[in-house]
Amino acid sequence: EADIYQTPRYLVIGTGKKITLECSQTMGHDKMYWYQQDPGMELHLIHYSYGVNSTEKGDLSSESTVSRIRTEHFPLTLESARPSHTSQYLCASSGGTGGHEQFFGPGTRLTVL
Amino acid sequence: AQTVTQSQPEMSVQEAETVTLSCTYDTSESDYYLFWYKQPPSRQMILVIRQEAYKQQNATENRFSVNFQKAAKSFSLKISDSQLGDAAMYFCARGSNYKLTFGKGTLLTVNP
């Protein structure tokens, strides 16, 4: 079944640790996105990619980085996590005949102590 | 910055009644899309309904319909026969150049 997956769903780590949030989709989409969302608040675009080896920064400045080596995979990395990075991170994808419609993963809730 | 505004942080409705959520946006684009997304508590964001700006006819999906006023840059969502499962945060979004801009959301409570 076509879907978009994120792991881990929940992550609690200490300050200074390096983390990678995984996002994969089996929908055959060429475009992928990362959003940051504080609880009950709006979504802010932090990274996006329109295809393999293409990545761009979004509207909200973020210390995270992303890579797009495979079409279906779009991981997000924080080299040194800080408490200010505590948030929910949502991955999304779009493409094909859906046009601008984006499909979202379940999210990763990150807490940095 | 081109913005999306949801002026109602919270709304409540009685089960089986109708509720309308408001959304206004600004844009300089002629080609864009509008969406309503639903995010239940601790659950995945899902698309409720979409509207292409070039289409004059208002989109409808079962109990969900929109009132799209292009000149006024208004895009409201009407939920008919509200159900307990409709309780969620609702986000209005504008899409252009394959990116979405979201409003701050409206928290909808459905009272039994």
Coordinates of N, CA and C in Angstrom, one line a residue:
Chain A
E1 N 0.9 -1.2 0.0 CA 0.0 0.0 0.0 C 0.9 1.2 0.0
A2 N 0.6 2.2 -0.9 CA 1.3 3.4 -0.9 C 1.1 4.2 0.3
D3 N 2.2 4.7 0.9 CA 2.1 5.4 2.1 C 3.4 6.2 2.4
I4 N 3.4 7.0 3.4 CA 4.6 7.8 3.8 C 4.9 7.5 5.3
Y5 N 6.2 7.1 5.6 CA 6.6 6.6 6.8 C 7.6 7.5 7.5
Q6 N 7.5 7.6 8.8 CA 8.5 8.4 9.6 C 8.9 7.5 10.8
T7 N 10.2 7.5 11.0 CA 10.7 6.9 12.2 C 11.9 7.7 12.8
P8 N 12.0 7.7 14.2 CA 11.1 7.1 15.1 C 9.8 8.0 15.3
R9 N 8.8 7.5 15.9 CA 7.6 8.3 16.2 C 7.9 9.3 17.4
Y10 N 8.6 8.8 18.3 CA 8.9 9.6 19.5 C 10.4 9.5 19.8
L11 N 11.1 10.6 20.2 CA 12.5 10.5 20.5 C 12.8 11.5 21.6
V12 N 13.5 11.0 22.7 CA 13.9 11.8 23.8 C 15.4 11.6 23.9
I13 N 16.1 12.7 23.7 CA 17.6 12.6 23.7 C 18.2 13.8 24.5
G14 N 19.5 13.7 24.8 CA 20.2 14.7 25.6 C 20.8 15.7 24.6
T15 N 21.1 16.9 25.2 CA 21.7 18.0 24.4 C 23.1 17.5 23.9
G16 N 23.3 17.9 22.6 CA 24.6 17.7 22.0 C 24.6 16.4 21.1
K17 N 23.6 15.6 21.2 CA 23.6 14.4 20.5 C 23.3 14.7 19.0
K18 N 23.8 13.8 18.1 CA 23.5 13.9 16.7 C 22.3 12.9 16.4
I19 N 21.3 13.4 15.7 CA 20.1 12.6 15.4 C 19.7 12.7 14.0
T20 N 19.2 11.6 13.5 CA 18.6 11.6 12.1 C 17.2 11.1 12.2
L21 N 16.3 11.9 11.6 CA 14.9 11.6 11.5 C 14.6 11.0 10.1
E22 N 14.0 9.8 10.1 CA 13.9 9.1 8.8 C 12.5 9.4 8.2
C23 N 12.5 9.6 6.9 CA 11.2 9.7 6.1 C 11.3 8.9 4.8
S24 N 10.4 8.1 4.6 CA 10.3 7.3 3.3 C 8.9 7.3 2.8
Q25 N 8.8 7.3 1.5 CA 7.5 7.2 0.9 C 7.5 6.2 -0.3
T26 N 6.4 5.5 -0.4 CA 6.2 4.5 -1.4 C 5.1 4.9 -2.4
M27 N 4.9 6.2 -2.5 CA 3.9 6.8 -3.3 C 4.4 7.2 -4.7
G28 N 5.7 7.0 -5.0 CA 6.2 7.4 -6.3 C 6.3 8.9 -6.5
H29 N 6.2 9.6 -5.4 CA 6.3 11.1 -5.6 C 7.7 11.6 -5.8
D30 N 7.8 12.7 -6.5 CA 9.2 13.3 -6.7 C 9.5 14.4 -5.7
K31 N 8.5 15.0 -5.1 CA 8.7 16.1 -4.2 C 8.5 15.7 -2.8
M32 N 9.4 16.1 -1.9 CA 9.3 15.8 -0.5 C 9.6 17.1 0.4
Y33 N 9.0 17.1 1.6 CA 9.0 18.3 2.4 C 9.2 17.9 3.9
W34 N 9.9 18.8 4.6 CA 9.9 18.7 6.1 C 9.3 20.0 6.7
Y35 N 8.4 19.8 7.6 CA 7.8 20.8 8.4 C 8.1 20.7 9.9
Q36 N 8.2 21.8 10.5 CA 8.3 21.9 12.0 C 7.0 22.4 12.6
Q37 N 6.5 21.8 13.6 CA 5.2 22.2 14.2 C 5.2 22.1 15.7
D38 N 5.1 23.2 16.4 CA 4.9 23.1 17.8 C 3.5 22.7 18.1
P39 N 3.2 22.1 19.3 CA 1.9 21.6 19.6 C 0.8 22.6 19.4
G40 N -0.2 22.3 18.7 CA -1.4 23.1 18.4 C -1.1 24.4 17.6
M41 N 0.0 24.4 17.0 CA 0.4 25.6 16.2 C 0.5 25.3 14.7
E42 N 0.8 26.3 13.9 CA 0.9 26.2 12.5 C 2.1 25.4 12.1
L43 N 2.1 25.0 10.8 CA 3.3 24.3 10.3 C 4.2 25.3 9.6
H44 N 5.5 25.0 9.8 CA 6.5 25.9 9.1 C 7.4 25.0 8.2
L45 N 7.5 25.3 7.0 CA 8.4 24.6 6.1 C 9.8 24.9 6.4
I46 N 10.6 23.8 6.6 CA 12.0 24.0 6.9 C 12.9 23.5 5.8
H47 N 12.5 22.5 5.0 CA 13.3 21.9 3.9 C 12.4 21.4 2.9
Y48 N 12.8 21.4 1.6 CA 12.0 20.7 0.6 C 13.0 20.2 -0.5
S49 N 12.5 19.3 -1.3 CA 13.3 18.7 -2.4 C 12.3 18.4 -3.5
Y50 N 12.7 18.7 -4.7 CA 11.9 18.5 -5.9 C 12.4 17.3 -6.7
G51 N 13.5 16.6 -6.2 CA 14.0 15.4 -6.8 C 15.3 15.0 -6.3
V52 N 15.9 13.9 -6.8 CA 17.2 13.4 -6.3 C 18.2 14.5 -6.5
N53 N 19.1 14.6 -5.4 CA 20.2 15.6 -5.4 C 19.7 17.0 -5.4
S54 N 18.5 17.3 -5.1 CA 17.9 18.6 -5.1 C 17.4 18.9 -3.7
T55 N 17.9 19.9 -3.0 CA 17.4 20.2 -1.7 C 17.4 21.8 -1.5
E56 N 16.4 22.3 -0.8 CA 16.3 23.7 -0.6 C 15.9 24.0 0.8
K57 N 16.3 25.2 1.3 CA 15.8 25.6 2.6 C 14.4 26.2 2.5
G58 N 13.6 26.0 3.5 CA 12.3 26.5 3.5 C 12.2 27.9 4.1
D59 N 10.9 28.3 4.5 CA 10.7 29.6 5.0 C 11.2 29.8 6.4
L60 N 11.3 28.8 7.2 CA 11.7 28.9 8.6 C 13.2 28.4 8.7
S61 N 14.0 29.3 9.2 CA 15.5 28.9 9.3 C 15.6 27.8 10.3
S62 N 16.4 26.8 9.9 CA 16.6 25.6 10.7 C 18.1 25.2 10.7
E63 N 18.5 24.7 11.9 CA 19.9 24.2 11.9 C 20.0 22.8 11.4
S64 N 19.0 22.2 11.0 CA 19.0 20.8 10.5 C 19.4 20.8 9.1
T65 N 19.8 19.7 8.6 CA 20.2 19.5 7.2 C 19.5 18.3 6.6
V66 N 19.3 18.2 5.3 CA 18.6 17.1 4.7 C 19.5 16.6 3.5
S67 N 19.1 15.4 3.0 CA 19.7 14.9 1.8 C 18.7 14.1 1.0
R68 N 18.9 14.0 -0.3 CA 17.9 13.3 -1.1 C 18.8 12.5 -2.2
I69 N 19.2 11.3 -1.7 CA 20.0 10.5 -2.5 C 19.2 9.5 -3.3
R70 N 18.0 9.1 -2.7 CA 17.1 8.2 -3.4 C 15.7 8.9 -3.4
T71 N 15.0 8.7 -4.4 CA 13.7 9.3 -4.6 C 12.8 9.2 -3.4
E72 N 12.8 7.9 -2.9 CA 11.8 7.6 -1.8 C 12.3 8.0 -0.4
H73 N 13.5 8.5 -0.2 CA 14.0 8.7 1.1 C 14.5 10.1 1.3
F74 N 14.1 10.7 2.4 CA 14.4 12.2 2.6 C 14.7 12.4 4.1
P75 N 15.9 11.9 4.6 CA 16.2 12.1 6.0 C 16.6 13.5 6.5
L76 N 16.3 13.8 7.7 CA 16.7 15.1 8.3 C 17.6 14.8 9.4
T77 N 18.7 15.6 9.5 CA 19.8 15.4 10.5 C 20.0 16.7 11.3
L78 N 20.1 16.5 12.6 CA 20.6 17.5 13.5 C 22.0 17.1 14.1
E79 N 23.0 17.9 13.8 CA 24.3 17.5 14.2 C 24.5 17.6 15.7
S80 N 23.9 18.6 16.3 CA 24.0 18.7 17.8 C 22.7 19.3 18.3
A81 N 21.9 18.4 18.9 CA 20.6 18.8 19.3 C 20.6 19.7 20.5
R82 N 19.7 20.6 20.5 CA 19.5 21.5 21.7 C 18.1 21.6 22.1
P83 N 17.8 22.0 23.3 CA 16.4 22.1 23.8 C 15.5 22.9 22.9
S84 N 16.0 23.9 22.2 CA 15.2 24.7 21.3 C 14.8 23.9 20.1
H85 N 15.3 22.7 19.8 CA 14.9 21.9 18.7 C 13.7 21.0 19.1
T86 N 13.3 21.0 20.3 CA 12.1 20.3 20.8 C 10.9 20.7 20.0
S87 N 10.3 19.8 19.3 CA 9.1 20.1 18.4 C 8.6 18.8 17.8
Q88 N 7.6 19.0 17.0 CA 7.2 17.9 16.1 C 7.6 18.1 14.7
Y89 N 8.2 17.1 14.0 CA 8.7 17.2 12.7 C 7.8 16.3 11.8
L90 N 7.2 17.0 10.8 CA 6.3 16.3 9.8 C 7.0 16.2 8.5
C91 N 6.9 15.0 7.9 CA 7.4 14.8 6.5 C 6.2 14.7 5.6
A92 N 6.3 15.2 4.4 CA 5.2 15.2 3.4 C 5.8 14.9 2.0
S93 N 5.0 14.5 1.1 CA 5.4 14.3 -0.3 C 4.2 14.6 -1.2
S94 N 4.6 15.0 -2.4 CA 3.6 15.3 -3.5 C 4.2 14.9 -4.8
G95 N 3.3 14.8 -5.8 CA 3.7 14.6 -7.2 C 2.7 13.8 -8.0
G96 N 3.1 13.4 -9.1 CA 2.2 12.6 -10.0 C 1.0 13.5 -10.4
T97 N -0.2 12.9 -10.4 CA -1.4 13.6 -10.9 C -2.0 14.4 -9.8
G98 N -1.4 14.4 -8.6 CA -2.0 15.1 -7.4 C -1.7 16.6 -7.4
G99 N -0.8 17.0 -8.3 CA -0.5 18.4 -8.3 C 0.1 18.9 -7.0
H100 N -0.5 19.9 -6.4 CA 0.1 20.5 -5.2 C -0.3 19.8 -3.9
E101 N -1.2 18.8 -4.0 CA -1.7 18.1 -2.8 C -0.5 17.4 -2.2
Q102 N -0.3 17.6 -0.9 CA 0.7 17.0 -0.1 C 0.1 15.9 0.8
F103 N 0.8 14.8 0.9 CA 0.5 13.7 1.8 C 1.5 13.7 3.0
F104 N 0.9 13.6 4.2 CA 1.8 13.7 5.4 C 2.0 12.3 6.0
G105 N 3.2 12.2 6.6 CA 3.6 11.1 7.5 C 3.0 11.4 8.9
P106 N 3.2 10.4 9.8 CA 2.6 10.5 11.1 C 3.4 11.5 12.0
G107 N 4.6 11.9 11.6 CA 5.3 12.8 12.4 C 6.3 12.1 13.4
T108 N 7.3 12.9 13.8 CA 8.3 12.5 14.9 C 8.2 13.6 15.9
R109 N 7.9 13.2 17.1 CA 7.9 14.2 18.2 C 9.2 14.1 18.9
L110 N 10.0 15.1 18.8 CA 11.4 15.2 19.4 C 11.4 16.0 20.6
T111 N 12.0 15.5 21.7 CA 12.3 16.2 22.9 C 13.7 16.1 23.2
V112 N 14.3 17.3 23.4 CA 15.8 17.4 23.7 C 15.9 17.9 25.1
L113 N 16.5 17.2 26.0 CA 16.6 17.5 27.4 C 17.9 18.4 27.7
Chain B
A1 N 5.5 38.9 3.0 CA 5.2 37.4 2.9 C 3.8 37.2 2.7
Q2 N 3.5 36.3 1.8 CA 2.1 36.0 1.5 C 1.6 35.1 2.5
T3 N 0.4 35.5 3.1 CA -0.1 34.8 4.3 C -1.4 34.2 4.1
V4 N -1.7 33.3 5.1 CA -3.0 32.6 5.2 C -3.5 32.9 6.6
T5 N -4.7 33.4 6.7 CA -5.3 33.9 8.0 C -6.5 33.1 8.3
Q6 N -6.5 32.5 9.5 CA -7.6 31.8 10.0 C -8.0 32.6 11.3
S7 N -9.1 33.3 11.3 CA -9.4 34.3 12.3 C -10.1 33.6 13.5
Q8 N -10.4 32.4 13.5 CA -11.1 31.7 14.6 C -10.1 30.7 15.2
P9 N -9.5 31.0 16.3 CA -8.6 30.0 16.9 C -9.3 28.7 17.4
E10 N -10.6 28.9 17.8 CA -11.4 27.8 18.3 C -12.8 28.0 17.9
M11 N -13.4 26.8 17.6 CA -14.9 26.8 17.3 C -15.5 25.6 17.9
S12 N -16.8 25.6 18.2 CA -17.5 24.5 18.7 C -18.8 24.3 18.0
V13 N -19.2 23.1 17.9 CA -20.5 22.8 17.2 C -21.2 21.6 17.9
Q14 N -22.5 21.6 17.9 CA -23.2 20.5 18.4 C -23.2 19.4 17.4
E15 N -23.2 18.1 17.8 CA -23.3 17.0 16.9 C -24.5 17.2 16.1
A16 N -24.4 16.8 14.8 CA -25.4 16.9 13.8 C -25.7 18.3 13.2
E17 N -25.1 19.3 13.8 CA -25.3 20.7 13.4 C -24.2 21.0 12.3
T18 N -24.3 22.2 11.8 CA -23.4 22.7 10.7 C -22.5 23.8 11.3
V19 N -21.3 23.8 10.8 CA -20.3 24.8 11.3 C -19.5 25.3 10.1
T20 N -19.1 26.5 10.1 CA -18.3 27.1 9.0 C -17.0 27.7 9.6
L21 N -15.9 27.2 9.0 CA -14.5 27.7 9.4 C -14.1 28.7 8.4
S22 N -13.5 29.8 8.8 CA -13.1 30.9 7.9 C -11.6 30.9 7.6
C23 N -11.3 31.3 6.4 CA -9.9 31.4 5.9 C -9.8 32.5 4.9
T24 N -8.9 33.4 5.0 CA -8.6 34.4 4.0 C -7.1 34.2 3.7
Y25 N -6.7 34.7 2.5 CA -5.3 34.5 2.1 C -4.9 35.7 1.2
D26 N -3.7 35.9 1.0 CA -3.2 36.8 0.0 C -2.3 36.1 -0.9
T27 N -2.3 36.6 -2.2 CA -1.4 36.0 -3.2 C -1.3 36.9 -4.3
S28 N -0.1 36.9 -5.0 CA 0.1 37.6 -6.2 C 0.1 36.7 -7.4
E29 N -0.1 35.4 -7.1 CA -0.1 34.4 -8.2 C -1.5 34.3 -8.9
S30 N -1.5 33.9 -10.1 CA -2.8 33.7 -10.8 C -3.2 32.2 -10.8
D31 N -2.1 31.4 -10.6 CA -2.4 29.9 -10.6 C -2.0 29.4 -9.2
Y32 N -3.0 29.0 -8.5 CA -2.7 28.5 -7.1 C -3.9 27.5 -6.7
Y33 N -3.6 26.8 -5.6 CA -4.6 25.8 -5.1 C -4.9 26.2 -3.6
L34 N -6.0 25.8 -3.2 CA -6.4 26.0 -1.8 C -6.8 24.6 -1.2
F35 N -6.4 24.4 0.1 CA -6.7 23.2 0.7 C -7.2 23.4 2.2
W36 N -8.0 22.4 2.6 CA -8.3 22.3 4.1 C -7.7 20.9 4.5
Y37 N -6.9 21.0 5.5 CA -6.4 19.8 6.1 C -6.9 19.6 7.5
K38 N -7.0 18.4 8.0 CA -7.5 18.0 9.3 C -6.4 17.3 10.1
Q39 N -6.2 17.7 11.3 CA -5.2 17.0 12.1 C -5.9 16.7 13.5
P40 N -6.3 15.4 13.6 CA -6.9 15.0 14.9 C -5.8 14.9 16.0
P41 N -6.2 15.0 17.2 CA -5.2 14.9 18.3 C -4.3 13.8 18.2
S42 N -3.0 14.0 18.1 CA -1.9 13.0 18.1 C -2.1 12.1 16.9
R43 N -2.7 12.5 15.9 CA -2.9 11.7 14.7 C -2.4 12.4 13.4
Q44 N -2.4 11.7 12.3 CA -1.8 12.1 11.1 C -2.6 13.2 10.4
M45 N -2.0 14.2 9.8 CA -2.6 15.2 9.0 C -3.2 14.6 7.7
I46 N -4.5 14.9 7.5 CA -5.1 14.3 6.3 C -5.8 15.5 5.5
L47 N -5.9 15.3 4.2 CA -6.5 16.3 3.3 C -8.0 16.1 3.4
V48 N -8.7 17.2 3.6 CA -10.2 17.2 3.7 C -10.8 17.5 2.3
I49 N -10.3 18.6 1.7 CA -10.8 19.1 0.5 C -9.9 20.0 -0.2
R50 N -9.9 20.1 -1.6 CA -9.0 21.0 -2.3 C -9.8 21.7 -3.3
Q51 N -9.3 22.9 -3.7 CA -10.0 23.8 -4.7 C -8.9 24.3 -5.6
E52 N -9.1 24.2 -6.9 CA -8.2 24.9 -7.9 C -8.7 26.3 -8.1
A53 N -7.8 27.2 -8.0 CA -8.3 28.7 -8.1 C -8.9 29.0 -9.5
Y54 N -8.6 28.2 -10.5 CA -9.2 28.6 -11.8 C -10.6 28.0 -12.0
K55 N -11.0 27.2 -11.0 CA -12.4 26.6 -11.1 C -13.3 27.5 -10.3
Q56 N -14.4 27.9 -10.9 CA -15.4 28.7 -10.2 C -16.3 27.9 -9.3
Q57 N -16.5 26.7 -9.7 CA -17.4 25.8 -8.9 C -16.8 25.5 -7.6
N58 N -17.5 25.6 -6.5 CA -17.1 25.2 -5.2 C -16.9 23.7 -5.0
A59 N -15.8 23.3 -4.4 CA -15.6 21.9 -4.2 C -16.4 21.3 -3.1
T60 N -16.8 20.0 -3.3 CA -17.6 19.3 -2.3 C -17.1 17.9 -2.1
E61 N -17.0 17.5 -0.8 CA -16.6 16.1 -0.5 C -17.5 15.6 0.6
N62 N -18.6 14.9 0.2 CA -19.5 14.4 1.2 C -20.1 15.5 2.1
R63 N -19.8 15.5 3.4 CA -20.3 16.5 4.3 C -19.5 17.8 4.3
F64 N -18.4 17.8 3.6 CA -17.6 19.0 3.6 C -17.7 19.7 2.3
S65 N -17.8 21.0 2.4 CA -17.9 21.9 1.2 C -17.2 23.2 1.5
V66 N -16.9 23.9 0.4 CA -16.2 25.2 0.5 C -17.0 26.3 -0.1
N67 N -16.7 27.5 0.4 CA -17.3 28.7 -0.3 C -16.0 29.5 -0.7
F68 N -15.7 29.4 -2.0 CA -14.5 30.0 -2.5 C -14.9 31.3 -3.2
Q69 N -14.4 32.4 -2.7 CA -14.7 33.8 -3.2 C -13.3 34.3 -3.6
K70 N -13.0 34.2 -4.9 CA -11.7 34.5 -5.4 C -11.4 36.0 -5.3
A71 N -12.3 36.8 -5.7 CA -12.1 38.3 -5.6 C -11.8 38.7 -4.2
A72 N -12.5 38.1 -3.2 CA -12.3 38.5 -1.8 C -11.2 37.7 -1.2
K73 N -10.6 36.8 -1.9 CA -9.5 35.9 -1.4 C -10.0 35.2 -0.1
S74 N -11.2 34.6 -0.2 CA -11.8 33.9 1.0 C -12.1 32.5 0.6
F75 N -11.9 31.6 1.6 CA -12.0 30.1 1.3 C -12.5 29.5 2.6
S76 N -13.8 29.5 2.8 CA -14.3 28.9 4.1 C -14.7 27.5 3.9
L77 N -14.7 26.7 5.0 CA -15.1 25.3 5.0 C -16.3 25.1 5.8
K78 N -17.3 24.5 5.2 CA -18.6 24.2 5.8 C -18.6 22.7 6.1
I79 N -18.9 22.3 7.4 CA -19.0 20.9 7.7 C -20.5 20.7 8.1
S80 N -21.2 19.9 7.4 CA -22.6 19.6 7.7 C -22.7 18.3 8.5
D81 N -23.8 18.3 9.2 CA -24.1 17.0 10.0 C -22.9 16.6 10.8
S82 N -22.3 17.5 11.6 CA -21.1 17.3 12.3 C -21.1 16.0 13.2
Q83 N -20.0 15.3 13.1 CA -19.8 14.1 13.9 C -18.7 14.2 14.9
L84 N -18.8 13.4 15.9 CA -17.7 13.4 17.0 C -16.3 13.3 16.4
G85 N -16.2 12.5 15.3 CA -14.9 12.2 14.7 C -14.4 13.4 13.9
D86 N -15.2 14.5 13.8 CA -14.8 15.7 13.1 C -13.9 16.6 14.0
A87 N -13.9 16.3 15.3 CA -13.1 17.1 16.2 C -11.7 17.0 15.9
A88 N -11.0 18.1 15.7 CA -9.6 18.2 15.2 C -9.2 19.6 15.1
M89 N -7.9 19.8 14.8 CA -7.4 21.1 14.3 C -7.5 21.1 12.8
Y90 N -8.1 22.2 12.3 CA -8.2 22.3 10.8 C -7.3 23.4 10.3
F91 N -6.6 23.1 9.3 CA -5.6 24.1 8.8 C -6.0 24.4 7.3
C92 N -6.1 25.7 7.0 CA -6.3 26.1 5.7 C -4.9 26.3 5.1
A93 N -4.7 26.0 3.8 CA -3.4 26.2 3.2 C -3.6 26.6 1.7
R94 N -2.6 27.4 1.3 CA -2.5 27.9 -0.1 C -1.3 27.3 -0.7
G95 N -1.5 26.7 -1.9 CA -0.4 26.1 -2.6 C 0.0 26.8 -3.9
S96 N 1.2 27.1 -4.1 CA 1.7 27.6 -5.4 C 3.2 27.2 -5.5
N97 N 3.6 27.0 -6.8 CA 5.0 26.6 -7.0 C 5.3 25.3 -6.2
Y98 N 4.4 24.5 -6.0 CA 4.5 23.2 -5.3 C 4.9 23.3 -3.8
K99 N 4.6 24.5 -3.2 CA 4.8 24.7 -1.8 C 3.5 25.1 -1.2
L100 N 3.3 24.8 0.1 CA 2.1 25.1 0.8 C 2.5 26.2 1.9
T101 N 1.6 27.1 2.1 CA 1.6 28.0 3.2 C 0.4 27.8 4.0
F102 N 0.6 27.6 5.3 CA -0.5 27.2 6.2 C -1.0 28.4 7.1
G103 N -2.3 28.3 7.4 CA -2.7 29.2 8.5 C -2.4 28.7 9.8
K104 N -2.8 29.4 10.9 CA -2.5 29.0 12.2 C -3.4 27.9 12.8
G105 N -4.5 27.6 12.1 CA -5.3 26.6 12.5 C -6.6 27.0 13.3
T106 N -7.6 26.2 13.2 CA -8.8 26.4 14.0 C -9.1 25.1 14.7
L107 N -9.2 25.1 16.0 CA -9.5 23.9 16.8 C -11.0 23.7 16.9
L108 N -11.5 22.7 16.3 CA -12.9 22.4 16.3 C -13.3 21.4 17.4
T109 N -14.2 21.7 18.2 CA -14.7 20.8 19.2 C -16.2 20.5 18.8
V110 N -16.5 19.2 18.9 CA -17.8 18.7 18.6 C -18.5 18.2 19.9
N111 N -19.6 18.8 20.3 CA -20.2 18.5 21.5 C -21.4 17.5 21.3
P112 N -21.4 16.4 22.1 CA -22.5 15.4 21.9 C -23.8 15.9 22.3

